[in-house]
């Protein structure tokens, strides 16, 4: 397209002359126009968003969605907190009930909190703000996962011991070694310091004495293995030692004789000997010891003294 020519009247020459606008002037005019456009646009945007506080419809929809998600996350975190409460209750029971029952040490809170810097760390759940809610949700999930994992490992340990506890319950010396429900049997001497029946010297009695008559049945008081059958003229006379495992042994002394052989496995209530008067003894009686971790303990703490006749007969199996 040919450029439009402009003519201007020159009063000096009295003629029309071609009018030329210098390039410099044209450039600066265009630049001013550009500046004006930018200023207008900025002004329009500023008034629209700042003065009227308006957002574009797309922005509004996005903000609504984000608010919705934040609400859901907040709900999730509340659920996490509830789960955490249950977990803490489990941890307490584990530490103060389950583990001690089987003689296990409690798991220190530092260990339970390992990897996330402390148990109290979880309390921030109670006062969270919206910023960073997603990363905190992920973190909470991580904490719960680790805690639950540790707890389940602890329960596995307890479970293993609980399985053995069945066996422990069968092996612990837990019944009277003779029929204490019989009227002819009587308790004649207790555990602990007492004057010696022979010379009156005050000394330790490592077991209990139960008097009866020659040949009364003597029963093993827990499952175990016969580890010693001996004779001690100046002391126990004929005696048997049974090892029950779990640190427990029992001794049956002054027997007329043993009815089992060395190394035999025996079952609670099985008759293993006959009451006698051998060794250092004045009249037929059984001297019975419970030894726990190589130390004599009071056998009376291990069986029910008020056991009924029928109950006792159900527990033992006499010979013949
Ligand atoms: Zn004794």
mmCIF file of N, CA and C and ligand atoms in Angstrom, residues 189 194 205 207-209 254 285-288, ligand 1:
data_model
loop_
_atom_site.group_PDB
_atom_site.id
_atom_site.type_symbol
_atom_site.label_atom_id
_atom_site.label_comp_id
_atom_site.label_asym_id
_atom_site.label_seq_id
_atom_site.Cartn_x
_atom_site.Cartn_y
_atom_site.Cartn_z
ATOM 1 N N UNK A 189 6.435 -78.885 109.708
ATOM 2 C CA UNK A 189 7.467 -77.852 109.875
ATOM 3 C C UNK A 189 7.489 -76.945 108.658
ATOM 4 N N UNK A 194 14.409 -71.903 112.011
ATOM 5 C CA UNK A 194 13.692 -72.629 113.066
ATOM 6 C C UNK A 194 14.711 -73.384 113.913
ATOM 7 N N UNK A 205 15.696 -73.795 107.476
ATOM 8 C CA UNK A 205 15.042 -74.982 106.944
ATOM 9 C C UNK A 205 14.658 -74.663 105.499
ATOM 10 N N UNK A 207 13.033 -76.178 103.285
ATOM 11 C CA UNK A 207 11.801 -76.707 102.692
ATOM 12 C C UNK A 207 10.709 -76.765 103.731
ATOM 13 N N UNK A 208 9.697 -77.600 103.448
ATOM 14 C CA UNK A 208 8.649 -77.831 104.438
ATOM 15 C C UNK A 208 8.636 -79.322 104.757
ATOM 16 N N UNK A 209 8.124 -79.657 105.943
ATOM 17 C CA UNK A 209 7.979 -81.067 106.309
ATOM 18 C C UNK A 209 6.505 -81.402 106.427
ATOM 19 N N UNK A 254 13.930 -87.955 102.495
ATOM 20 C CA UNK A 254 13.615 -88.941 103.544
ATOM 21 C C UNK A 254 12.692 -90.045 103.029
ATOM 22 N N UNK A 285 8.203 -88.763 107.340
ATOM 23 C CA UNK A 285 7.738 -87.472 106.825
ATOM 24 C C UNK A 285 8.422 -87.184 105.493
ATOM 25 N N UNK A 286 7.814 -86.289 104.758
ATOM 26 C CA UNK A 286 8.434 -85.835 103.504
ATOM 27 C C UNK A 286 9.012 -84.451 103.731
ATOM 28 N N UNK A 287 10.284 -84.312 103.364
ATOM 29 C CA UNK A 287 10.873 -82.976 103.325
ATOM 30 C C UNK A 287 10.819 -82.546 101.863
ATOM 31 N N UNK A 288 10.132 -81.432 101.628
ATOM 32 C CA UNK A 288 9.899 -80.989 100.241
ATOM 33 C C UNK A 288 10.478 -79.602 100.024
HETATM 34 ZN ZN1 LIG B 1 12.652 -80.793 106.423
#
